[in-house]
Every structure is written in C-alpha cells, then in structure tokens.
Short mmCIF file of C-alpha atoms in Angstrom, two decimals:
data_model
loop_
_atom_site.label_atom_id
_atom_site.label_comp_id
_atom_site.label_asym_id
_atom_site.label_seq_id
_atom_site.Cartn_x
_atom_site.Cartn_y
_atom_site.Cartn_z
CA UNK A 1 -56.76 31.78 -20.17
CA UNK A 2 -57.54 30.14 -16.91
CA UNK A 3 -55.07 28.65 -14.48
CA UNK A 4 -55.95 25.08 -15.34
CA UNK A 5 -55.26 25.48 -19.07
CA UNK A 6 -51.95 27.14 -18.29
CA UNK A 7 -50.95 24.33 -15.97
CA UNK A 8 -51.89 21.76 -18.61
CA UNK A 9 -49.70 23.46 -21.16
CA UNK A 10 -46.84 23.74 -18.69
CA UNK A 11 -47.25 20.09 -17.73
CA UNK A 12 -46.63 19.15 -21.37
CA UNK A 13 -43.45 21.21 -21.20
CA UNK A 14 -42.39 19.46 -18.03
CA UNK A 15 -42.70 16.10 -19.75
CA UNK A 16 -40.64 17.39 -22.67
CA UNK A 17 -37.94 18.67 -20.30
CA UNK A 18 -37.87 15.38 -18.44
CA UNK A 19 -37.60 13.58 -21.78
CA UNK A 20 -34.47 15.56 -22.66
CA UNK A 21 -33.13 14.96 -19.16
CA UNK A 22 -33.52 11.18 -19.11
CA UNK A 23 -32.48 10.55 -22.69
CA UNK A 24 -29.37 12.69 -22.22
CA UNK A 25 -28.40 10.70 -19.13
CA UNK A 26 -29.03 7.37 -20.81
CA UNK A 27 -26.76 8.25 -23.73
CA UNK A 28 -24.12 10.46 -22.12
CA UNK A 29 -23.22 8.29 -19.11
CA UNK A 30 -22.00 5.30 -21.20
CA UNK A 31 -20.68 7.56 -23.97
CA UNK A 32 -18.67 9.46 -21.37
CA UNK A 33 -17.00 6.22 -20.31
CA UNK A 34 -16.01 5.48 -23.91
CA UNK A 35 -14.67 9.01 -24.31
CA UNK A 36 -12.71 8.60 -21.07
CA UNK A 37 -11.07 5.46 -22.48
CA UNK A 38 -10.15 7.40 -25.61
CA UNK A 39 -8.76 10.22 -23.49
CA UNK A 40 -6.62 7.76 -21.52
CA UNK A 41 -5.53 5.79 -24.60
CA UNK A 42 -1.83 4.96 -24.85
CA UNK A 43 -2.14 5.93 -28.52
CA UNK A 44 -1.08 9.59 -28.53
CA UNK A 45 -3.07 10.42 -31.65
CA UNK A 46 -6.31 9.06 -30.15
CA UNK A 47 -5.83 10.70 -26.76
CA UNK A 48 -4.80 13.95 -28.46
CA UNK A 49 -7.87 14.10 -30.68
CA UNK A 50 -10.23 13.17 -27.84
CA UNK A 51 -8.55 15.71 -25.57
CA UNK A 52 -9.08 18.42 -28.20
CA UNK A 53 -12.75 17.48 -28.68
CA UNK A 54 -13.33 17.58 -24.92
CA UNK A 55 -11.75 21.02 -24.71
CA UNK A 56 -14.00 22.32 -27.52
CA UNK A 57 -17.14 20.79 -25.98
CA UNK A 58 -16.34 22.23 -22.58
CA UNK A 59 -15.02 25.50 -23.92
CA UNK A 60 -17.94 26.62 -26.10
CA UNK A 61 -21.57 27.34 -25.11
CA UNK A 62 -23.95 24.38 -25.18
CA UNK A 63 -26.53 26.60 -26.89
CA UNK A 64 -24.11 27.18 -29.76
CA UNK A 65 -23.37 23.46 -29.99
CA UNK A 66 -27.10 22.74 -30.23
CA UNK A 67 -27.43 25.16 -33.15
CA UNK A 68 -24.44 23.57 -34.90
CA UNK A 69 -25.80 20.04 -34.48
CA UNK A 70 -29.24 21.15 -35.70
CA UNK A 71 -28.19 23.11 -38.76
CA UNK A 72 -25.04 21.37 -39.93
CA UNK A 73 -26.79 18.62 -42.01
CA UNK A 74 -28.45 21.39 -43.98
CA UNK A 75 -25.48 23.70 -44.46
CA UNK A 76 -22.98 20.92 -45.06
CA UNK A 77 -24.99 18.51 -47.17
CA UNK A 78 -28.13 20.42 -48.09
CA UNK A 79 -30.23 17.79 -46.35
CA UNK A 80 -33.68 18.59 -45.06
CA UNK A 81 -33.70 18.99 -41.32
CA UNK A 82 -37.40 18.35 -40.89
CA UNK A 83 -37.92 15.99 -37.96
CA UNK A 84 -34.28 16.48 -36.88
CA UNK A 85 -35.09 18.98 -34.11
CA UNK A 86 -35.59 16.58 -31.21
CA UNK A 87 -32.83 14.12 -32.23
CA UNK A 88 -30.48 17.08 -32.65
CA UNK A 89 -31.26 18.24 -29.12
CA UNK A 90 -30.56 14.79 -27.68
CA UNK A 91 -27.35 14.41 -29.71
CA UNK A 92 -26.15 17.88 -28.70
CA UNK A 93 -26.88 17.38 -25.01
CA UNK A 94 -25.50 13.83 -24.91
CA UNK A 95 -22.22 14.69 -26.60
CA UNK A 96 -21.73 17.78 -24.46
CA UNK A 97 -22.45 15.98 -21.21
CA UNK A 98 -20.35 12.99 -22.27
CA UNK A 99 -17.37 15.35 -22.43
CA UNK A 100 -17.89 16.41 -18.82
CA UNK A 101 -18.62 12.88 -17.62
CA UNK A 102 -15.51 11.61 -19.41
CA UNK A 103 -13.28 13.85 -17.35
CA UNK A 104 -15.07 12.76 -14.18
CA UNK A 105 -14.64 9.08 -15.07
CA UNK A 106 -10.98 9.70 -15.85
CA UNK A 107 -10.38 11.35 -12.49
CA UNK A 108 -12.02 8.38 -10.77
CA UNK A 109 -10.20 5.72 -12.74
CA UNK A 110 -6.85 7.42 -12.15
CA UNK A 111 -7.58 7.62 -8.43
CA UNK A 112 -7.66 3.82 -8.08
CA UNK A 113 -4.48 2.38 -6.60
CA UNK A 114 -2.25 0.60 -9.10
CA UNK A 115 -2.16 -2.34 -6.68
CA UNK A 116 -5.79 -3.13 -7.51
CA UNK A 117 -4.89 -3.67 -11.16
CA UNK A 118 -1.84 -5.71 -10.20
CA UNK A 119 -3.76 -7.93 -7.76
CA UNK A 120 -6.41 -8.63 -10.40
CA UNK A 121 -3.73 -9.30 -13.01
CA UNK A 122 -1.96 -11.82 -10.78
CA UNK A 123 -5.28 -13.55 -10.02
CA UNK A 124 -5.74 -14.01 -13.75
CA UNK A 125 -8.55 -11.54 -14.46
CA UNK A 126 -8.77 -10.34 -18.04
CA UNK A 127 -8.60 -6.58 -18.60
CA UNK A 128 -12.36 -6.43 -19.12
CA UNK A 129 -13.06 -8.41 -15.96
CA UNK A 130 -10.64 -6.25 -14.03
CA UNK A 131 -12.38 -3.10 -15.17
CA UNK A 132 -15.96 -4.14 -14.60
CA UNK A 133 -15.53 -6.30 -11.48
CA UNK A 134 -12.77 -4.46 -9.62
CA UNK A 135 -12.15 -0.95 -10.92
CA UNK A 136 -15.53 0.44 -11.99
CA UNK A 137 -17.41 -0.34 -8.74
CA UNK A 138 -14.75 1.59 -6.83
CA UNK A 139 -14.75 4.41 -9.39
CA UNK A 140 -18.51 4.91 -9.09
CA UNK A 141 -18.23 5.43 -5.36
CA UNK A 142 -15.49 8.03 -5.84
CA UNK A 143 -17.16 10.02 -8.62
CA UNK A 144 -20.77 10.01 -7.44
CA UNK A 145 -20.67 13.50 -5.83
CA UNK A 146 -19.18 15.00 -9.00
CA UNK A 147 -21.75 13.19 -11.15
CA UNK A 148 -24.53 14.58 -8.92
CA UNK A 149 -23.27 18.09 -9.64
CA UNK A 150 -23.45 17.52 -13.38
CA UNK A 151 -26.92 15.97 -13.20
CA UNK A 152 -28.25 18.94 -11.26
CA UNK A 153 -26.79 21.24 -13.89
CA UNK A 154 -28.40 19.13 -16.61
CA UNK A 155 -31.87 19.63 -15.08
CA UNK A 156 -31.50 23.37 -15.52
CA UNK A 157 -29.66 23.12 -18.86
CA UNK A 158 -32.64 21.38 -20.47
CA UNK A 159 -34.10 24.89 -20.79
CA UNK A 160 -31.43 25.60 -23.45
CA UNK A 161 -33.49 23.52 -25.87
CA UNK A 162 -35.53 26.69 -26.33
CA UNK A 163 -32.73 27.86 -28.67
CA UNK A 164 -33.99 25.28 -31.19
CA UNK A 165 -37.59 26.36 -30.49
CA UNK A 166 -38.31 23.08 -28.81
CA UNK A 167 -41.39 23.24 -26.60
CA UNK A 168 -39.90 22.25 -23.27
CA UNK A 169 -40.87 23.70 -19.91
CA UNK A 170 -39.08 27.01 -20.16
CA UNK A 171 -40.06 27.79 -23.76
CA UNK A 172 -43.71 27.28 -22.95
CA UNK A 173 -43.43 29.35 -19.79
CA UNK A 174 -41.91 32.21 -21.80
CA UNK A 175 -44.62 31.95 -24.44
CA UNK A 176 -47.47 32.03 -21.95
CA UNK A 177 -45.83 34.83 -20.00
CA UNK A 178 -45.52 36.96 -23.14
CA UNK A 179 -49.04 36.22 -24.34
CA UNK A 180 -50.86 36.67 -21.05
CA UNK A 181 -48.50 39.26 -19.58
CA UNK A 182 -48.17 37.35 -16.33
CA UNK A 183 -45.19 36.27 -14.32
CA UNK A 184 -46.94 33.18 -13.01
CA UNK A 185 -45.56 30.65 -15.56
CA UNK A 186 -42.00 31.62 -14.55
CA UNK A 187 -42.84 30.96 -10.92
CA UNK A 188 -44.30 27.60 -11.82
CA UNK A 189 -41.24 26.66 -13.85
CA UNK A 190 -38.91 27.80 -11.06
CA UNK A 191 -40.77 25.52 -8.66
CA UNK A 192 -40.58 22.71 -11.22
CA UNK A 193 -36.79 22.92 -11.67
CA UNK A 194 -36.26 23.28 -7.95
CA UNK A 195 -38.43 20.32 -6.97
CA UNK A 196 -36.95 18.21 -9.76
CA UNK A 197 -33.48 18.93 -8.39
CA UNK A 198 -34.57 18.20 -4.84
CA UNK A 199 -35.60 14.77 -6.03
CA UNK A 200 -32.33 14.33 -7.96
CA UNK A 201 -30.30 15.29 -4.89
CA UNK A 202 -32.36 12.96 -2.71
CA UNK A 203 -31.92 9.99 -5.05
CA UNK A 204 -28.20 10.62 -5.44
CA UNK A 205 -27.72 10.91 -1.68
CA UNK A 206 -29.50 7.58 -1.27
CA UNK A 207 -27.11 6.05 -3.80
CA UNK A 208 -24.11 7.50 -2.00
CA UNK A 209 -25.32 6.01 1.26
CA UNK A 210 -25.82 2.63 -0.36
CA UNK A 211 -22.24 2.73 -1.59
CA UNK A 212 -20.91 3.76 1.82
CA UNK A 213 -20.71 0.13 2.97
CA UNK A 214 -16.92 0.11 2.83
CA UNK B 1 10.84 -31.02 -10.22
CA UNK B 2 11.98 -27.48 -10.94
CA UNK B 3 8.98 -25.19 -10.64
CA UNK B 4 10.54 -21.84 -11.43
CA UNK B 5 13.62 -21.19 -13.48
CA UNK B 6 15.00 -17.71 -14.17
CA UNK B 7 18.19 -17.41 -16.18
CA UNK B 8 20.55 -14.44 -16.52
CA UNK B 9 17.83 -11.90 -15.96
CA UNK B 10 18.66 -8.27 -16.62
CA UNK B 11 16.40 -5.31 -16.02
CA UNK B 12 16.97 -1.57 -16.35
CA UNK B 13 14.69 1.36 -15.72
CA UNK B 14 15.91 4.00 -18.17
CA UNK B 15 19.60 4.27 -17.33
CA UNK B 16 19.36 2.52 -13.98
CA UNK B 17 20.47 -1.08 -14.07
CA UNK B 18 18.45 -2.81 -11.36
CA UNK B 19 19.20 -6.47 -12.12
CA UNK B 20 22.52 -7.42 -13.66
CA UNK B 21 22.19 -11.06 -14.62
CA UNK B 22 20.31 -12.99 -11.98
CA UNK B 23 19.46 -16.67 -12.06
CA UNK B 24 17.03 -18.30 -9.72
CA UNK B 25 15.74 -21.82 -9.60
CA UNK B 26 13.05 -23.03 -7.23
CA UNK B 27 12.13 -26.69 -6.85
CA UNK B 28 8.96 -28.34 -5.65
CA UNK B 29 8.42 -27.91 -1.91
CA UNK B 30 11.30 -25.50 -1.51
CA UNK B 31 11.15 -22.35 0.60
CA UNK B 32 13.51 -19.69 -0.72
CA UNK B 33 14.02 -16.38 1.05
CA UNK B 34 15.46 -13.37 -0.69
CA UNK B 35 17.09 -10.82 1.57
CA UNK B 36 19.17 -7.74 0.98
CA UNK B 37 19.24 -3.96 1.33
CA UNK B 38 16.61 -1.71 -0.22
CA UNK B 39 17.31 -1.05 -3.87
CA UNK B 40 19.15 -4.34 -4.31
CA UNK B 41 16.51 -5.51 -6.80
CA UNK B 42 14.62 -8.06 -4.67
CA UNK B 43 11.16 -6.70 -5.39
CA UNK B 44 11.99 -6.13 -9.05
CA UNK B 45 13.02 -9.77 -9.33
CA UNK B 46 9.66 -10.80 -7.87
CA UNK B 47 7.79 -8.48 -10.24
CA UNK B 48 9.58 -10.07 -13.18
CA UNK B 49 8.89 -13.60 -11.94
CA UNK B 50 5.18 -12.75 -11.56
CA UNK B 51 4.99 -11.05 -14.99
CA UNK B 52 4.06 -7.67 -13.46
CA UNK B 53 7.09 -6.24 -15.24
CA UNK B 54 9.02 -7.31 -18.32
CA UNK B 55 12.71 -8.16 -18.31
CA UNK B 56 15.14 -6.76 -20.89
CA UNK B 57 17.25 -9.90 -21.06
CA UNK B 58 16.98 -13.37 -19.68
CA UNK B 59 14.66 -16.36 -19.65
CA UNK B 60 11.84 -17.61 -17.48
CA UNK B 61 10.15 -21.00 -17.24
CA UNK B 62 7.38 -22.41 -15.11
CA UNK B 63 7.01 -26.19 -14.70
CA UNK B 64 9.58 -26.67 -17.44
CA UNK B 65 7.51 -24.61 -19.86
CA UNK B 66 9.29 -21.63 -21.31
CA UNK B 67 7.47 -18.32 -20.84
CA UNK B 68 10.24 -15.91 -21.74
CA UNK B 69 13.06 -16.80 -24.12
CA UNK B 70 16.03 -14.96 -25.55
CA UNK B 71 15.97 -13.91 -29.18
CA UNK B 72 18.60 -11.66 -30.78
CA UNK B 73 19.84 -10.64 -27.36
CA UNK B 74 16.44 -9.65 -25.98
CA UNK B 75 13.72 -11.30 -23.94
CA UNK B 76 10.66 -12.37 -25.89
CA UNK B 77 7.40 -13.12 -24.09
CA UNK B 78 4.76 -15.67 -24.95
CA UNK B 79 1.34 -14.42 -26.16
CA UNK B 80 -1.04 -12.91 -23.57
CA UNK B 81 -3.36 -15.95 -23.64
CA UNK B 82 -0.42 -18.21 -22.83
CA UNK B 83 0.77 -15.85 -20.10
CA UNK B 84 -2.69 -15.94 -18.51
CA UNK B 85 -2.48 -19.73 -18.49
CA UNK B 86 0.96 -19.62 -16.88
CA UNK B 87 -0.31 -17.24 -14.19
CA UNK B 88 -2.38 -20.08 -12.77
CA UNK B 89 0.92 -21.62 -11.64
CA UNK B 90 1.73 -18.91 -9.12
CA UNK B 91 0.25 -16.50 -6.61
CA UNK B 92 1.59 -13.30 -5.09
CA UNK B 93 1.06 -11.75 -1.68
CA UNK B 94 1.72 -8.01 -1.74
CA UNK B 95 3.32 -5.82 0.87
CA UNK B 96 0.17 -3.71 1.16
CA UNK B 97 -2.29 -6.59 0.69
CA UNK B 98 -4.22 -5.09 -2.26
CA UNK B 99 -7.48 -6.69 -1.21
CA UNK B 100 -10.56 -5.53 -3.08
CA UNK B 101 -12.12 -3.00 -0.67
CA UNK B 102 -15.64 -3.25 -2.11
CA UNK B 103 -15.90 -6.99 -1.55
CA UNK B 104 -16.28 -8.96 1.65
CA UNK B 105 -13.55 -11.26 2.88
CA UNK B 106 -15.34 -14.28 1.46
CA UNK B 107 -15.99 -12.60 -1.91
CA UNK B 108 -12.34 -11.57 -2.12
CA UNK B 109 -11.41 -15.24 -1.87
CA UNK B 110 -14.05 -16.86 -4.10
CA UNK B 111 -14.16 -14.27 -6.91
CA UNK B 112 -11.14 -15.44 -8.88
CA UNK B 113 -11.85 -19.20 -8.62
CA UNK B 114 -15.39 -18.55 -9.87
CA UNK B 115 -14.77 -15.93 -12.55
CA UNK B 116 -11.24 -16.78 -13.67
CA UNK B 117 -11.11 -20.53 -13.23
CA UNK B 118 -14.84 -20.88 -13.96
CA UNK B 119 -15.36 -23.27 -11.07
CA UNK B 120 -18.74 -23.82 -9.44
CA UNK B 121 -19.62 -21.69 -6.44
CA UNK B 122 -20.82 -24.69 -4.42
CA UNK B 123 -17.42 -26.26 -4.89
CA UNK B 124 -15.41 -23.12 -4.14
CA UNK B 125 -17.30 -22.00 -1.03
CA UNK B 126 -16.35 -24.89 1.30
CA UNK B 127 -12.73 -24.56 0.18
CA UNK B 128 -12.76 -20.84 0.89
CA UNK B 129 -14.22 -21.41 4.36
CA UNK B 130 -11.61 -24.08 5.02
CA UNK B 131 -8.88 -21.61 4.03
CA UNK B 132 -10.36 -18.96 6.30
CA UNK B 133 -10.36 -21.33 9.22
CA UNK B 134 -6.71 -22.20 8.53
CA UNK B 135 -6.01 -18.46 8.64
CA UNK B 136 -7.91 -18.17 11.91
CA UNK B 137 -10.51 -15.89 10.33
CA UNK B 138 -13.63 -18.04 10.26
CA UNK B 139 -15.68 -15.38 12.02
CA UNK B 140 -14.68 -12.64 9.54
CA UNK B 141 -16.08 -13.85 6.23
CA UNK B 142 -18.70 -11.11 5.96
CA UNK B 143 -16.37 -8.30 6.96
CA UNK B 144 -15.00 -5.76 4.53
CA UNK B 145 -11.20 -5.39 4.39
CA UNK B 146 -11.33 -1.92 5.95
CA UNK B 147 -12.89 -3.46 9.07
CA UNK B 148 -9.88 -5.72 9.63
CA UNK B 149 -6.41 -5.17 11.10
CA UNK B 150 -3.42 -5.22 8.76
CA UNK B 151 -2.47 -8.68 9.94
CA UNK B 152 -5.96 -10.00 9.28
CA UNK B 153 -6.01 -8.35 5.86
CA UNK B 154 -2.70 -9.97 4.96
CA UNK B 155 -4.02 -13.38 6.02
CA UNK B 156 -7.07 -12.84 3.81
CA UNK B 157 -4.69 -11.96 0.97
CA UNK B 158 -2.83 -15.22 1.56
CA UNK B 159 -6.12 -17.14 1.53
CA UNK B 160 -7.13 -15.34 -1.69
CA UNK B 161 -3.88 -16.43 -3.35
CA UNK B 162 -4.18 -20.02 -2.08
CA UNK B 163 -7.78 -20.34 -3.30
CA UNK B 164 -6.45 -20.59 -6.87
CA UNK B 165 -4.25 -23.52 -5.80
CA UNK B 166 -0.98 -22.10 -7.13
CA UNK B 167 2.09 -24.27 -7.37
CA UNK B 168 4.34 -21.44 -6.19
CA UNK B 169 3.48 -18.64 -3.81
CA UNK B 170 5.50 -15.42 -3.83
CA UNK B 171 5.58 -12.99 -0.94
CA UNK B 172 6.77 -9.42 -1.45
CA UNK B 173 7.76 -8.17 2.00
CA UNK B 174 4.50 -9.50 3.46
CA UNK B 175 5.03 -8.02 6.92
CA UNK B 176 6.67 -4.69 6.12
CA UNK B 177 3.42 -2.76 6.59
CA UNK B 178 2.66 -4.43 9.92
CA UNK B 179 3.62 -3.79 13.54
CA UNK B 180 5.58 -6.54 15.39
CA UNK B 181 2.50 -8.14 16.93
CA UNK B 182 0.64 -8.39 13.61
CA UNK B 183 3.84 -9.50 11.90
CA UNK B 184 3.89 -12.50 14.23
CA UNK B 185 0.45 -13.71 13.22
CA UNK B 186 1.27 -13.50 9.49
CA UNK B 187 4.62 -15.23 9.92
CA UNK B 188 2.87 -18.01 11.81
CA UNK B 189 0.63 -18.63 8.80
CA UNK B 190 3.57 -18.65 6.39
CA UNK B 191 5.45 -21.02 8.72
CA UNK B 192 2.48 -23.40 8.68
CA UNK B 193 2.51 -23.31 4.87
CA UNK B 194 6.21 -24.14 4.87
CA UNK B 195 5.53 -27.13 7.10
CA UNK B 196 2.96 -28.31 4.55
CA UNK B 197 5.69 -28.13 1.90
CA UNK B 198 4.16 -25.25 -0.03
CA UNK B 199 6.68 -23.98 -2.57
CA UNK B 200 7.40 -20.36 -1.65
CA UNK B 201 9.67 -17.48 -2.54
CA UNK B 202 9.72 -14.84 0.17
CA UNK B 203 11.26 -11.40 -0.07
CA UNK B 204 11.63 -10.32 3.52
CA UNK B 205 13.48 -8.21 6.06
CA UNK B 206 12.66 -10.66 8.87
CA UNK B 207 16.09 -12.26 9.18
CA UNK B 208 15.36 -14.62 12.05
CA UNK B 209 12.24 -15.83 10.27
CA UNK B 210 14.13 -16.36 7.00
CA UNK B 211 16.81 -18.29 8.85
CA UNK B 212 14.26 -20.57 10.49
CA UNK B 213 11.92 -21.49 7.66
CA UNK B 214 14.06 -21.32 4.51
CA UNK B 215 15.64 -24.21 2.70
CA UNK B 216 17.70 -21.68 0.85
CA UNK B 217 18.53 -18.02 1.36
CA UNK B 218 19.60 -15.60 -1.34
CA UNK B 219 21.35 -12.40 -0.37
CA UNK B 220 21.07 -9.81 -3.12
CA UNK B 221 23.14 -6.68 -3.38
CA UNK B 222 23.28 -4.07 -6.16
CA UNK B 223 21.42 -6.23 -8.66
CA UNK B 224 23.37 -9.44 -8.27
CA UNK B 225 23.20 -12.50 -6.04
CA UNK B 226 26.00 -11.88 -3.56
CA UNK B 227 25.56 -14.99 -1.43
CA UNK B 228 23.36 -18.01 -1.87
CA UNK B 229 23.01 -21.21 0.10
CA UNK B 230 21.49 -22.83 3.17
CA UNK B 231 20.55 -20.42 5.99
CA UNK B 232 23.64 -21.52 7.93
CA UNK B 233 25.90 -20.85 4.97
CA UNK B 234 24.43 -17.46 4.16
CA UNK B 235 24.10 -16.07 7.67
CA UNK B 236 27.52 -17.45 8.57
CA UNK B 237 29.08 -16.17 5.35
CA UNK B 238 32.19 -14.07 5.54
CA UNK B 239 30.97 -11.97 2.58
CA UNK B 240 31.68 -8.39 3.55
CA UNK B 241 28.42 -6.87 2.23
CA UNK B 242 26.43 -9.60 3.98
CA UNK B 243 28.20 -8.90 7.26
CA UNK B 244 27.67 -5.15 6.91
CA UNK B 245 23.98 -5.71 6.17
CA UNK B 246 23.45 -8.00 9.15
CA UNK B 247 25.54 -5.71 11.35
CA UNK B 248 23.39 -2.72 10.51
CA UNK B 249 20.26 -4.72 11.20
CA UNK B 250 21.41 -5.81 14.65
CA UNK B 251 22.68 -2.31 15.44
CA UNK B 252 19.15 -0.98 14.98
#
C-alpha cells in the first residue's frame, strides 16, 4: 500500500470525524440550553429528573452510552438496527455533550446580576425578550472559555465512535496500522487532531476577542 | 388626578414584617420623597409599587385602574398581560443603575421603545438623542456603560426610563452608589425633572435635596409612615424618631 492510498483512506476518516464533530455541536449546543432550563426549573420534579439525568450522563463513560444508544432499540423492542449506526453515534454524542453544556449554561445564567432581570422587567420586556436580548448575550461572553474546553475535548472524543465500528479517523488509522504493521497512520491522525484543535482554539479566541467590546 | 394609590399595604419576608399597613397616594405632577433609616421598608415599598415584589395584603392602583385588590384578606394581582400594560405607566431608576453592559448608551435607551412599545426606530432615535442632550451626554451615545462614570451611568439610566414616557418615575436611592461630586450631577437632572412637573417618588438619603425639591416628604420607620407632610412640616416635626434620625445624620 503506498502512501497516497493510505492518505486517501485516512482523509475519508477525517471527513467522518468532522461530520460527527459538527453534527454533535449543532444538536448539543441548543439541546444543552433546553436541558439547562429544565435543570433550573422551579418545578422540583422536573429539575430533579434533569439533575439525575445529567449526573448519569456525566458519570458514566461516553463509550458505554454509545453502545446503549446503539443496541437498546434491538434489546428493548427487537427492532432491526440496520442503518442506525450513524444516527446512534450522533444521538449519543449530542445527548452526552448537551449534559455538559447544560451545566455550563446554568453557571453562566446564574452569574448574571438579578438587576438585569429586574431592569428588563420594569422596561416591559417579556421573559423571552429578556432572555434572548439581555441575558443570553451576556451569558455567552461569560461561558465561552468553558465552551472552548468542551469543544476541544469533543474533537478528540469523536474517536470513541470506533466502539460502534464506525469508520472515522481513528478507526481507519488503527485498521491500516494493523494491516500494514506501520505506525505512520497514528502519526497522521495525531497531527490531524492537533491541527483541528489548533483551528478550534484559534476560532474560539477570535470569538472571545469579538465579545471583549465591553 | 391621582396617579398612584397604595392602600394598607403589608409585606412580610418569612417571619419578618417589613411593611405594616402603608398607604401612599401620588398625584399628577407631585414630587414625593421617602426618607427613613435603613430597614424601615422604603425600598420594599418601591419594589411593591413597581411590581418587582408582591404584597401580602393591600391594594394598588395606577391611573385609577386597580392592579392589586383585596380578596378574602389577601392581595390578588391582575393577570400578567394586564400587569405588563400597567408597567408602561411607570419607570424605575435603580441604586446601581442596572444598565445593559453589552449595549451602547444609545441602544440602552432605544431598545425598550422599539422592542416593547413597537415604535419605529426613526421616531425613537431623535427622542433618545434629545434625552441624552438633556442629560448632558450627547457625546457619549456610542460608549458602553463600563466606559462611563457612575454619575453618567445613572443619567443614562434616567434617560432609558424616560424614553418610555412613563407617567410616574420612581427612584430607589439613585445617588447612594455615587461620590458627592457625581451625586451633584444626578441630583441636578432630577431637579430639572421636578421643575418640568414630572411625577416622581424618590427614596433618598439626601435630606437637603429632599427638602428642596419635594412637594411632600414621607418619613418611614419600622414599616409604618411615622411622619408625612410638606418638607417644612416633616423636617420641623417634633416626632422623636424623626429628630433622632436627623440628629444622627447631622452628627456624621
């Protein structure tokens, strides 16, 4: 196997990893906000249940959660899980990351001075307007460094999709390495994750700077 | 016309009785100052009048329209939609300004008229600039609150409240977070509003100021109105608590 063929195969894996990465972000960032609302609900039952779910999602391995999401339709209902592999990965990742993001959102929302809510209330803003116009923009600025941490972790965590035999970057690297008895694919994938995260860190720092106007 | 009417208002936090039956009536064009020691319930009264807190007992009306009524010995509030309507009647200036830090001075002022009152930006902008010039802040419209002094921030907060054209403007210790020099510039603005017959209720520790601009002064102590009347009557009152309070102030 020549170098070019190997790189082509790895490139396919890179695309797959990036697919998991972007789809997870797209779903988990808004979902995390919803979960945060549930966690902060005045209804004790709702906040209790959400709190328990968050503790399970944060307290058990993501790899295990992926296996559960993938196999449970079969074991529970006897359904065929053909074609469920990729959706299961995205669901597993999104729900897991939403749990982490939820706690980050919560910390940010609770850090906003009560006076901001009161000022908006007096000015006649509805609760929705208050949240989206006044609170959330300030929350984003506060939580951005913590979000960056999670996103960097997510880049590396995409390799956990190998547990469902999904052909992302790391799975392919392992396969080639075993077949060709060479360490090279691992080096290539290390460079890939590292460069990917350099870009993530760069983009996030740019965003932080843009929000540093006040 | 009576703009604000509070009747027999009672408020407790857990076991602590903060207001023990307070009535307050404010008429069009009147400037009412509320003075008194810390913990006397002044700020709580203002929070109840502005619907930031709910009273246990008592009634509240704006412009003759009842917002809170008594039923079976407890206060009952109108529906949220109605309350939002009523909120257009008044504004509140906070002790610590509570400007929106992520918005410029101008945006702080025009946001609510545009998004709450649904007015056109072209119509709101000239009004906002006019308000800023009245506050002496014409050159600051693109600044963020954190770039301004406390006195400037408080004047922006006053402009923000006025932009909604409230009938009554409440002030909750508007100068307590400011040094004497900055206090002066904020008081000057409030004085100008009083001269224009803006209806105002001011909770303050600035006794000389209250004496000068108020039509009526209310001295609160331990959750009740201890003395009420014209500035001359209140500051010249022989009420013992009032004398103690003023004595302590001048001793400082």
